[in-house]
PDB file of C-alpha atoms in Angstrom:
ATOM      1  CA  UNK V1143       2.737  -7.512  -2.560  1.00 49.00           C
ATOM      2  CA  UNK V1144       1.530  -8.240  -6.072  1.00 40.00           C
ATOM      3  CA  UNK V1145       1.002  -6.987  -9.464  1.00 38.00           C
ATOM      4  CA  UNK V1146      -1.382  -8.258 -12.080  1.00 34.00           C
ATOM      5  CA  UNK V1147       0.163  -6.109 -14.575  1.00 31.00           C
ATOM      6  CA  UNK V1148       4.129  -7.351 -14.285  1.00 31.00           C
ATOM      7  CA  UNK V1149       5.656  -8.493 -17.209  1.00 26.00           C
ATOM      8  CA  UNK V1150       7.819 -11.462 -17.087  1.00 29.00           C
ATOM      9  CA  UNK V1151      11.705 -11.414 -17.967  1.00 27.00           C
ATOM     10  CA  UNK V1152      14.076 -13.888 -18.279  1.00 30.00           C
ATOM     11  CA  UNK V1153      16.673 -14.073 -15.651  1.00 36.00           C
ATOM     12  CA  UNK V1154      19.034 -16.487 -14.230  1.00 35.00           C
ATOM     13  CA  UNK V1155      18.360 -19.113 -12.164  1.00 42.00           C
ATOM     14  CA  UNK V1156      19.005 -17.342  -8.574  1.00 49.00           C
ATOM     15  CA  UNK V1157      16.390 -14.780  -9.559  1.00 52.00           C
ATOM     16  CA  UNK V1158      13.064 -13.760 -11.176  1.00 65.00           C
ATOM     17  CA  UNK V1159      12.078 -10.347 -12.418  1.00 66.00           C
ATOM     18  CA  UNK V1160       8.880  -9.079 -12.961  1.00 67.00           C
ATOM     19  CA  UNK V1161       8.862  -5.526 -14.313  1.00 64.00           C
ATOM     20  CA  UNK V1162       6.356  -3.403 -15.872  1.00 65.00           C
ATOM     21  CA  UNK V1163       6.117   0.869 -15.518  1.00 61.00           C
ATOM     22  CA  UNK V1164       3.975   0.293 -12.033  1.00 67.00           C
ATOM     23  CA  UNK V1165       6.253  -2.328 -10.208  1.00 70.00           C
ATOM     24  CA  UNK V1166       9.773  -4.088 -10.449  1.00 75.00           C
ATOM     25  CA  UNK V1167      10.067  -7.144  -8.279  1.00 76.00           C
ATOM     26  CA  UNK V1168      12.770  -9.607  -7.742  1.00 75.00           C
ATOM     27  CA  UNK V1169      11.585 -12.994  -6.599  1.00 73.00           C
ATOM     28  CA  UNK V1170      14.420 -15.168  -4.688  1.00 62.00           C
ATOM     29  CA  UNK V1171      14.004 -18.817  -4.328  1.00 50.00           C
ATOM     30  CA  UNK V1172      14.904 -20.622  -1.235  1.00 39.00           C
ATOM     31  CA  UNK V1173      18.223 -22.002  -1.770  1.00 42.00           C
ATOM     32  CA  UNK V1174      21.721 -22.053  -0.405  1.00 38.00           C
ATOM     33  CA  UNK V1175      22.364 -18.642   1.041  1.00 45.00           C
ATOM     34  CA  UNK V1176      19.405 -16.989   0.039  1.00 48.00           C
ATOM     35  CA  UNK V1177      17.156 -18.889   2.335  1.00 58.00           C
ATOM     36  CA  UNK V1178      15.940 -15.754   4.276  1.00 72.00           C
ATOM     37  CA  UNK V1179      15.085 -13.635   1.358  1.00 72.00           C
ATOM     38  CA  UNK V1180      12.205 -14.444  -0.506  1.00 78.00           C
ATOM     39  CA  UNK V1181      11.509 -11.411  -2.686  1.00 84.00           C
ATOM     40  CA  UNK V1182      12.013  -7.822  -3.132  1.00 85.00           C
ATOM     41  CA  UNK V1183      10.575  -5.049  -5.132  1.00 85.00           C
ATOM     42  CA  UNK V1184       9.268  -1.266  -5.619  1.00 86.00           C
ATOM     43  CA  UNK V1185       5.977  -0.146  -6.873  1.00 84.00           C
ATOM     44  CA  UNK V1186       5.943   3.087  -8.765  1.00 75.00           C
ATOM     45  CA  UNK V1187       2.250   4.402  -8.972  1.00 72.00           C
ATOM     46  CA  UNK V1188       0.295   6.711  -6.720  1.00 70.00           C
ATOM     47  CA  UNK V1189      -2.817   4.706  -7.021  1.00 75.00           C
ATOM     48  CA  UNK V1190      -1.150   1.870  -5.526  1.00 84.00           C
ATOM     49  CA  UNK V1191      -3.255  -0.348  -3.414  1.00 86.00           C
ATOM     50  CA  UNK V1192      -2.995  -4.058  -1.851  1.00 86.00           C
ATOM     51  CA  UNK V1193      -6.026  -5.772  -0.378  1.00 84.00           C
ATOM     52  CA  UNK V1194      -6.096  -7.468   3.167  1.00 83.00           C
ATOM     53  CA  UNK V1195      -3.742 -10.517   3.062  1.00 84.00           C
ATOM     54  CA  UNK V1196      -1.468 -12.196   5.182  1.00 84.00           C
ATOM     55  CA  UNK V1197       1.785 -14.559   4.818  1.00 84.00           C
ATOM     56  CA  UNK V1198       4.232 -16.721   6.932  1.00 84.00           C
ATOM     57  CA  UNK V1199       6.668 -14.617   6.500  1.00 87.00           C
ATOM     58  CA  UNK V1200       7.981 -11.122   7.627  1.00 92.00           C
ATOM     59  CA  UNK V1201       7.632  -7.977   5.110  1.00 93.00           C
ATOM     60  CA  UNK V1202       8.730  -4.437   5.614  1.00 94.00           C
ATOM     61  CA  UNK V1203       7.732  -1.316   3.272  1.00 94.00           C
ATOM     62  CA  UNK V1204       9.657   1.921   3.043  1.00 95.00           C
ATOM     63  CA  UNK V1205       7.809   4.665   1.703  1.00 94.00           C
ATOM     64  CA  UNK V1206      10.705   6.504  -0.570  1.00 92.00           C
ATOM     65  CA  UNK V1207       7.826   9.305  -1.196  1.00 90.00           C
ATOM     66  CA  UNK V1208       4.250  10.347  -1.016  1.00 90.00           C
ATOM     67  CA  UNK V1209       1.988   9.029   1.659  1.00 89.00           C
ATOM     68  CA  UNK V1210      -0.230   6.150   2.464  1.00 90.00           C
ATOM     69  CA  UNK V1211      -1.604   4.330   4.831  1.00 90.00           C
ATOM     70  CA  UNK V1212      -1.433   0.420   6.325  1.00 91.00           C
ATOM     71  CA  UNK V1213      -3.619  -1.854   8.541  1.00 88.00           C
ATOM     72  CA  UNK V1214      -2.256  -4.678  10.847  1.00 86.00           C
ATOM     73  CA  UNK V1215      -5.292  -6.741  12.041  1.00 77.00           C
ATOM     74  CA  UNK V1216      -7.535  -3.853  12.023  1.00 75.00           C
ATOM     75  CA  UNK V1217      -5.019  -1.259  13.987  1.00 82.00           C
ATOM     76  CA  UNK V1218      -4.668   2.118  11.321  1.00 86.00           C
ATOM     77  CA  UNK V1219      -1.215   3.408  10.569  1.00 88.00           C
ATOM     78  CA  UNK V1220      -0.331   6.700   8.367  1.00 88.00           C
ATOM     79  CA  UNK V1221       2.983   6.276   6.332  1.00 92.00           C
ATOM     80  CA  UNK V1222       4.806   9.255   4.911  1.00 92.00           C
ATOM     81  CA  UNK V1223       8.047  10.015   3.289  1.00 93.00           C
ATOM     82  CA  UNK V1224      11.185   8.003   4.869  1.00 94.00           C
ATOM     83  CA  UNK V1225       8.706   5.830   6.914  1.00 95.00           C
ATOM     84  CA  UNK V1226       9.334   2.165   7.637  1.00 94.00           C
ATOM     85  CA  UNK V1227       6.565  -0.136   8.102  1.00 94.00           C
ATOM     86  CA  UNK V1228       6.941  -3.926   9.270  1.00 93.00           C
ATOM     87  CA  UNK V1229       4.333  -6.662   9.493  1.00 92.00           C
ATOM     88  CA  UNK V1230       5.264 -10.288  10.976  1.00 91.00           C
ATOM     89  CA  UNK V1231       4.240 -13.621  10.083  1.00 88.00           C
ATOM     90  CA  UNK V1232       0.434 -14.566  10.199  1.00 83.00           C
ATOM     91  CA  UNK V1233      -0.575 -10.988  10.919  1.00 86.00           C
ATOM     92  CA  UNK V1234      -3.444  -9.776   8.514  1.00 85.00           C
ATOM     93  CA  UNK V1235      -2.742  -6.320   6.677  1.00 89.00           C
ATOM     94  CA  UNK V1236      -3.306  -4.238   3.713  1.00 89.00           C
ATOM     95  CA  UNK V1237      -2.375  -0.569   2.306  1.00 91.00           C
ATOM     96  CA  UNK V1238      -3.034   1.957  -0.210  1.00 90.00           C
ATOM     97  CA  UNK V1239      -1.431   5.128  -1.344  1.00 89.00           C
ATOM     98  CA  UNK V1240      -3.126   8.237  -0.369  1.00 84.00           C
ATOM     99  CA  UNK V1241      -3.289  12.299  -1.682  1.00 73.00           C
ATOM    100  CA  UNK V1242      -2.234  13.572  -4.484  1.00 70.00           C
ATOM    101  CA  UNK V1243       1.897  13.304  -4.458  1.00 75.00           C
ATOM    102  CA  UNK V1244       3.844  11.106  -6.574  1.00 81.00           C
ATOM    103  CA  UNK V1245       4.289   7.479  -4.454  1.00 88.00           C
ATOM    104  CA  UNK V1246       7.003   5.268  -4.544  1.00 89.00           C
ATOM    105  CA  UNK V1247       6.992   2.046  -2.082  1.00 92.00           C
ATOM    106  CA  UNK V1248      10.049  -0.263  -1.602  1.00 92.00           C
ATOM    107  CA  UNK V1249       9.185  -3.868   0.103  1.00 92.00           C
ATOM    108  CA  UNK V1250      11.065  -6.817   1.047  1.00 89.00           C
ATOM    109  CA  UNK V1251       9.623 -10.163   2.077  1.00 90.00           C
ATOM    110  CA  UNK V1252      12.032 -12.387   4.190  1.00 89.00           C
ATOM    111  CA  UNK V1253      12.479 -15.016   6.957  1.00 86.00           C
ATOM    112  CA  UNK V1254      14.629 -15.439   9.697  1.00 86.00           C
ATOM    113  CA  UNK V1255      14.761 -19.346  10.350  1.00 81.00           C
ATOM    114  CA  UNK V1256      17.836 -19.599   9.861  1.00 80.00           C
ATOM    115  CA  UNK V1257      18.976 -16.749  11.890  1.00 84.00           C
ATOM    116  CA  UNK V1258      17.166 -16.996  15.125  1.00 82.00           C
ATOM    117  CA  UNK V1259      18.538 -14.383  17.577  1.00 85.00           C
ATOM    118  CA  UNK V1260      17.736 -11.677  14.588  1.00 87.00           C
ATOM    119  CA  UNK V1261      14.203 -13.408  14.394  1.00 88.00           C
ATOM    120  CA  UNK V1262      14.000 -13.090  18.215  1.00 85.00           C
ATOM    121  CA  UNK V1263      14.730  -9.379  17.914  1.00 88.00           C
ATOM    122  CA  UNK V1264      12.004  -9.011  15.023  1.00 90.00           C
ATOM    123  CA  UNK V1265       9.280 -10.567  17.427  1.00 84.00           C
ATOM    124  CA  UNK V1266      10.259  -8.034  20.061  1.00 84.00           C
ATOM    125  CA  UNK V1267       8.856  -5.154  17.887  1.00 84.00           C
ATOM    126  CA  UNK V1268       5.884  -4.028  19.605  1.00 79.00           C
ATOM    127  CA  UNK V1269       2.961  -2.247  18.144  1.00 76.00           C
ATOM    128  CA  UNK V1270       4.702   0.914  17.091  1.00 81.00           C
ATOM    129  CA  UNK V1271       5.105  -0.385  13.518  1.00 87.00           C
ATOM    130  CA  UNK V1272       6.117   2.851  11.966  1.00 90.00           C
ATOM    131  CA  UNK V1273       9.513   4.403  12.390  1.00 91.00           C
ATOM    132  CA  UNK V1274      11.713   7.117  10.337  1.00 91.00           C
ATOM    133  CA  UNK V1275      14.494   6.387   8.421  1.00 92.00           C
ATOM    134  CA  UNK V1276      16.087   9.689   9.332  1.00 88.00           C
ATOM    135  CA  UNK V1277      19.371   9.136   7.859  1.00 89.00           C
ATOM    136  CA  UNK V1278      18.135   7.363   4.386  1.00 92.00           C
ATOM    137  CA  UNK V1279      20.295   4.327   5.313  1.00 93.00           C
ATOM    138  CA  UNK V1280      17.601   1.738   4.558  1.00 93.00           C
ATOM    139  CA  UNK V1281      16.698   3.826   0.944  1.00 93.00           C
ATOM    140  CA  UNK V1282      20.348   3.311   0.048  1.00 94.00           C
ATOM    141  CA  UNK V1283      20.811  -0.168   1.030  1.00 94.00           C
ATOM    142  CA  UNK V1284      17.748  -0.944  -0.637  1.00 92.00           C
ATOM    143  CA  UNK V1285      19.145   0.551  -4.034  1.00 91.00           C
ATOM    144  CA  UNK V1286      22.535  -1.247  -3.790  1.00 91.00           C
ATOM    145  CA  UNK V1287      20.395  -4.411  -3.393  1.00 89.00           C
ATOM    146  CA  UNK V1288      18.525  -3.923  -6.722  1.00 87.00           C
ATOM    147  CA  UNK V1289      21.945  -2.820  -8.281  1.00 87.00           C
ATOM    148  CA  UNK V1290      23.403  -6.111  -7.809  1.00 86.00           C
ATOM    149  CA  UNK V1291      20.283  -8.298  -8.722  1.00 82.00           C
ATOM    150  CA  UNK V1292      20.338  -6.616 -12.151  1.00 80.00           C
ATOM    151  CA  UNK V1293      24.169  -7.096 -12.793  1.00 79.00           C
ATOM    152  CA  UNK V1294      25.566 -10.562 -12.819  1.00 73.00           C
ATOM    153  CA  UNK V1295      29.243 -10.196 -12.305  1.00 78.00           C
ATOM    154  CA  UNK V1296      31.440 -12.392 -10.201  1.00 84.00           C
ATOM    155  CA  UNK V1297      30.010 -12.715  -6.315  1.00 84.00           C
ATOM    156  CA  UNK V1298      27.238 -10.607  -6.432  1.00 80.00           C
ATOM    157  CA  UNK V1299      25.355 -13.307  -4.648  1.00 79.00           C
ATOM    158  CA  UNK V1300      27.485 -13.106  -1.981  1.00 85.00           C
ATOM    159  CA  UNK V1301      27.141  -8.934  -1.901  1.00 89.00           C
ATOM    160  CA  UNK V1302      23.442  -9.445  -2.149  1.00 86.00           C
ATOM    161  CA  UNK V1303      23.370 -11.740   1.153  1.00 86.00           C
ATOM    162  CA  UNK V1304      25.649  -9.155   2.633  1.00 90.00           C
ATOM    163  CA  UNK V1305      23.698  -6.194   1.926  1.00 91.00           C
ATOM    164  CA  UNK V1306      20.685  -7.960   2.989  1.00 90.00           C
ATOM    165  CA  UNK V1307      21.870  -8.919   6.302  1.00 91.00           C
ATOM    166  CA  UNK V1308      23.106  -5.497   6.668  1.00 94.00           C
ATOM    167  CA  UNK V1309      19.859  -3.978   5.832  1.00 94.00           C
ATOM    168  CA  UNK V1310      17.964  -6.614   8.579  1.00 93.00           C
ATOM    169  CA  UNK V1311      20.151  -5.213  10.807  1.00 94.00           C
ATOM    170  CA  UNK V1312      19.901  -1.728  10.431  1.00 94.00           C
ATOM    171  CA  UNK V1313      15.906  -1.854  10.359  1.00 93.00           C
ATOM    172  CA  UNK V1314      16.261  -3.882  13.857  1.00 92.00           C
ATOM    173  CA  UNK V1315      18.419  -0.882  15.283  1.00 91.00           C
ATOM    174  CA  UNK V1316      16.163   1.844  13.746  1.00 91.00           C
ATOM    175  CA  UNK V1317      13.352   0.332  15.806  1.00 89.00           C
ATOM    176  CA  UNK V1318      15.292  -0.220  18.812  1.00 85.00           C
ATOM    177  CA  UNK V1319      16.626   3.016  18.801  1.00 83.00           C
ATOM    178  CA  UNK V1320      12.876   4.612  19.387  1.00 72.00           C
ATOM    179  CA  UNK V1321      12.784   5.217  22.974  1.00 47.00           C
ATOM    180  CA  UNK V1322       9.256   6.266  23.088  1.00 47.00           C
ATOM    181  CA  UNK V1323       6.709   3.209  22.618  1.00 45.00           C
ATOM    182  CA  UNK V1324       4.032   5.207  21.272  1.00 50.00           C
ATOM    183  CA  UNK V1325       5.957   7.459  18.651  1.00 53.00           C
ATOM    184  CA  UNK V1326       3.109   6.862  16.530  1.00 51.00           C
ATOM    185  CA  UNK V1327       0.079   5.533  17.987  1.00 55.00           C
ATOM    186  CA  UNK V1328      -2.119   3.112  16.020  1.00 57.00           C
ATOM    187  CA  UNK V1329      -5.892   3.282  15.672  1.00 64.00           C
ATOM    188  CA  UNK V1330      -8.111   0.334  15.602  1.00 68.00           C
ATOM    189  CA  UNK V1331     -10.567   0.054  12.489  1.00 73.00           C
ATOM    190  CA  UNK V1332     -13.820  -1.778  12.440  1.00 75.00           C
ATOM    191  CA  UNK V1333     -14.266  -4.441   9.844  1.00 77.00           C
ATOM    192  CA  UNK V1334     -17.024  -2.476   8.514  1.00 81.00           C
ATOM    193  CA  UNK V1335     -14.120   0.253   7.839  1.00 82.00           C
ATOM    194  CA  UNK V1336     -11.739  -1.938   6.418  1.00 80.00           C
ATOM    195  CA  UNK V1337     -14.110  -2.839   3.844  1.00 84.00           C
ATOM    196  CA  UNK V1338     -15.244   0.317   3.028  1.00 86.00           C
ATOM    197  CA  UNK V1339     -11.215   0.893   2.395  1.00 84.00           C
ATOM    198  CA  UNK V1340     -10.989  -1.807   0.550  1.00 80.00           C
ATOM    199  CA  UNK V1341     -14.283  -1.257  -1.632  1.00 84.00           C
ATOM    200  CA  UNK V1342     -13.382   2.211  -2.670  1.00 84.00           C
ATOM    201  CA  UNK V1343     -10.127   1.477  -3.974  1.00 78.00           C
ATOM    202  CA  UNK V1344     -10.774  -1.553  -5.969  1.00 75.00           C
ATOM    203  CA  UNK V1345     -13.913  -0.316  -7.957  1.00 72.00           C
ATOM    204  CA  UNK V1346     -13.734   3.595  -7.821  1.00 75.00           C
ATOM    205  CA  UNK V1347     -17.027   5.423  -9.098  1.00 83.00           C
ATOM    206  CA  UNK V1348     -17.095   9.252  -9.180  1.00 86.00           C
ATOM    207  CA  UNK V1349     -20.698   9.245  -8.592  1.00 87.00           C
ATOM    208  CA  UNK V1350     -20.431   7.668  -5.403  1.00 88.00           C
ATOM    209  CA  UNK V1351     -21.958   9.498  -2.364  1.00 89.00           C
ATOM    210  CA  UNK V1352     -21.895   8.811   1.128  1.00 91.00           C
ATOM    211  CA  UNK V1353     -25.365   7.496   1.019  1.00 92.00           C
ATOM    212  CA  UNK V1354     -24.572   4.962  -1.137  1.00 91.00           C
ATOM    213  CA  UNK V1355     -21.725   3.999   1.076  1.00 91.00           C
ATOM    214  CA  UNK V1356     -23.851   4.267   4.024  1.00 92.00           C
ATOM    215  CA  UNK V1357     -26.412   2.198   2.903  1.00 92.00           C
ATOM    216  CA  UNK V1358     -24.309  -0.597   1.297  1.00 90.00           C
ATOM    217  CA  UNK V1359     -22.754  -1.091   4.367  1.00 90.00           C
ATOM    218  CA  UNK V1360     -25.761  -0.990   6.348  1.00 90.00           C
ATOM    219  CA  UNK V1361     -24.443   1.897   8.756  1.00 91.00           C
ATOM    220  CA  UNK V1362     -25.777   5.621   9.214  1.00 93.00           C
ATOM    221  CA  UNK V1363     -24.468   8.701   7.195  1.00 92.00           C
ATOM    222  CA  UNK V1364     -23.619  10.188  10.274  1.00 92.00           C
ATOM    223  CA  UNK V1365     -21.426   7.196  11.947  1.00 91.00           C
ATOM    224  CA  UNK V1366     -19.968   7.017   8.708  1.00 91.00           C
ATOM    225  CA  UNK V1367     -18.806  10.373   8.587  1.00 91.00           C
ATOM    226  CA  UNK V1368     -17.240  10.712  12.070  1.00 89.00           C
ATOM    227  CA  UNK V1369     -15.779   7.245  11.890  1.00 87.00           C
ATOM    228  CA  UNK V1370     -13.709   7.852   8.835  1.00 87.00           C
ATOM    229  CA  UNK V1371     -12.742  11.670  10.114  1.00 84.00           C
ATOM    230  CA  UNK V1372     -11.648  10.268  13.313  1.00 81.00           C
ATOM    231  CA  UNK V1373      -9.462   7.303  11.769  1.00 76.00           C
ATOM    232  CA  UNK V1374      -8.102   8.731   8.654  1.00 74.00           C
ATOM    233  CA  UNK V1375      -7.993  12.492   9.319  1.00 74.00           C
ATOM    234  CA  UNK V1376      -9.754  13.855   6.542  1.00 78.00           C
ATOM    235  CA  UNK V1377     -13.516  13.868   6.033  1.00 86.00           C
ATOM    236  CA  UNK V1378     -14.906  10.825   3.612  1.00 88.00           C
ATOM    237  CA  UNK V1379     -16.096  13.333   0.745  1.00 87.00           C
ATOM    238  CA  UNK V1380     -12.516  14.743   0.463  1.00 83.00           C
ATOM    239  CA  UNK V1381     -10.997  11.336   0.491  1.00 83.00           C
ATOM    240  CA  UNK V1382     -13.201  10.169  -2.278  1.00 86.00           C
ATOM    241  CA  UNK V1383     -12.368  13.243  -4.111  1.00 85.00           C
ATOM    242  CA  UNK V1384      -8.609  13.023  -3.889  1.00 80.00           C
ATOM    243  CA  UNK V1385      -9.026   9.494  -4.951  1.00 81.00           C
ATOM    244  CA  UNK V1386     -11.126  10.592  -8.186  1.00 86.00           C
ATOM    245  CA  UNK V1387      -8.459  12.960  -8.566  1.00 84.00           C
ATOM    246  CA  UNK V1388      -5.139  10.789  -8.070  1.00 78.00           C
ATOM    247  CA  UNK V1389      -6.960   7.989 -10.383  1.00 81.00           C
ATOM    248  CA  UNK V1390      -7.635  10.475 -13.094  1.00 87.00           C
ATOM    249  CA  UNK V1391      -3.931  12.052 -13.201  1.00 83.00           C
ATOM    250  CA  UNK V1392      -2.848   8.348 -13.311  1.00 78.00           C
ATOM    251  CA  UNK V1393      -4.881   7.677 -16.236  1.00 84.00           C
ATOM    252  CA  UNK V1394      -4.137  11.068 -18.073  1.00 87.00           C
ATOM    253  CA  UNK V1395      -0.329  10.480 -17.391  1.00 78.00           C
ATOM    254  CA  UNK V1396       0.065   6.640 -17.497  1.00 76.00           C
ATOM    255  CA  UNK V1397      -2.234   5.767 -20.878  1.00 83.00           C
ATOM    256  CA  UNK V1398      -3.371   7.030 -24.131  1.00 87.00           C
ATOM    257  CA  UNK V1399      -6.912   6.670 -23.464  1.00 91.00           C
ATOM    258  CA  UNK V1400      -8.789   9.981 -24.468  1.00 93.00           C
ATOM    259  CA  UNK V1401     -10.547  12.065 -21.932  1.00 93.00           C
ATOM    260  CA  UNK V1402     -13.818  11.147 -22.895  1.00 94.00           C
ATOM    261  CA  UNK V1403     -12.760   7.450 -22.039  1.00 94.00           C
ATOM    262  CA  UNK V1404     -11.477   8.318 -18.938  1.00 92.00           C
ATOM    263  CA  UNK V1405     -14.519  10.188 -17.888  1.00 93.00           C
ATOM    264  CA  UNK V1406     -16.748   7.349 -18.584  1.00 93.00           C
ATOM    265  CA  UNK V1407     -14.216   4.836 -16.922  1.00 90.00           C
ATOM    266  CA  UNK V1408     -14.665   7.139 -13.642  1.00 91.00           C
ATOM    267  CA  UNK V1409     -18.339   7.393 -13.869  1.00 91.00           C
ATOM    268  CA  UNK V1410     -18.601  11.134 -14.619  1.00 93.00           C
ATOM    269  CA  UNK V1411     -21.794  11.822 -16.122  1.00 91.00           C
ATOM    270  CA  UNK V1412     -20.254  13.445 -19.083  1.00 93.00           C
ATOM    271  CA  UNK V1413     -17.004  14.575 -20.176  1.00 94.00           C
ATOM    272  CA  UNK V1414     -17.800  18.238 -19.572  1.00 94.00           C
ATOM    273  CA  UNK V1415     -18.471  17.132 -15.917  1.00 93.00           C
ATOM    274  CA  UNK V1416     -15.029  15.317 -15.530  1.00 94.00           C
ATOM    275  CA  UNK V1417     -13.259  18.649 -17.119  1.00 94.00           C
ATOM    276  CA  UNK V1418     -14.920  21.022 -14.675  1.00 93.00           C
ATOM    277  CA  UNK V1419     -14.238  18.602 -11.773  1.00 92.00           C
ATOM    278  CA  UNK V1420     -10.463  18.004 -12.977  1.00 92.00           C
ATOM    279  CA  UNK V1421     -10.082  21.672 -13.381  1.00 91.00           C
ATOM    280  CA  UNK V1422     -11.604  22.910 -10.164  1.00 89.00           C
ATOM    281  CA  UNK V1423      -9.139  20.396  -7.978  1.00 86.00           C
ATOM    282  CA  UNK V1424      -6.233  20.555 -10.207  1.00 85.00           C
ATOM    283  CA  UNK V1425      -6.007  23.836 -11.482  1.00 88.00           C
ATOM    284  CA  UNK V1426      -5.886  22.371 -15.170  1.00 89.00           C
ATOM    285  CA  UNK V1427      -7.518  21.155 -18.013  1.00 93.00           C
ATOM    286  CA  UNK V1428      -7.355  17.130 -18.530  1.00 92.00           C
ATOM    287  CA  UNK V1429      -5.604  17.999 -21.711  1.00 93.00           C
ATOM    288  CA  UNK V1430      -3.409  20.575 -19.836  1.00 91.00           C
ATOM    289  CA  UNK V1431      -2.446  18.231 -17.449  1.00 88.00           C
ATOM    290  CA  UNK V1432      -1.696  15.387 -20.232  1.00 89.00           C
ATOM    291  CA  UNK V1433       0.471  17.885 -21.980  1.00 87.00           C
ATOM    292  CA  UNK V1434       2.778  19.149 -19.250  1.00 84.00           C
ATOM    293  CA  UNK V1435       2.895  15.462 -17.882  1.00 77.00           C
ATOM    294  CA  UNK V1436       3.440  12.934 -20.787  1.00 72.00           C
ATOM    295  CA  UNK V1437       4.912  13.201 -24.145  1.00 58.00           C
ATOM    296  CA  UNK V1438       2.009  11.957 -25.685  1.00 47.00           C
TER     297      UNK V1438
END
């Protein structure tokens, strides 16, 4: 997980902190007892999206609140509050927030080369990559690790290592306790569908139509609409409107941009058109929403 907007702060040599209003991340150097922990962080915004990528370590994501989706090598998974999502070394994956709920995601990158028995257990985890943290144990351990990394007190390095091992074992137990191998079935996405999702999240335009997408990706409108609904569970038009509303809310809440500037950024034809759209789908005018949700 990377965040272009993160700000770097000075930290002790055992960890580096990157922090902004959108993300907090600690990078852990590969030294002594931290050989297995690469990074840990949390993203804090409902327009989060990470494009397709892969790496040579395990990565765990935990959805504290909100809804979203992930793919692994084209297999599609929906996630919601309390869900764990795991990727293994070498697997191509991507993800995004979805819907208009507040979104908060914890993530952890790690390798297990010095813990071979535990590594074997992680490789045994099958295609069912989404599991629910029913008791909130994973979140509790994540929070404790963050607290220790922020403090500089005696033996906190040792405490972080102990919490990290507790987290790894707890995760394996949650996956192993799932007796039904198909609790949440994945759906295979075509390369076109993956490209379309990346395109929608990377450079959103309110004036984008289904016909525009179909033409750009050289597929028929009916096939696009059918495949999108089948895999994501919502019509593509509804997904585009939801994405537009999410981005508008984010800009109104998190920036000082004028309403007219936000309307132009999202490619509405006028501030009037943007205001009508926003009120129709949120129940409030842009200015009312900003007033109620920020101190600006």
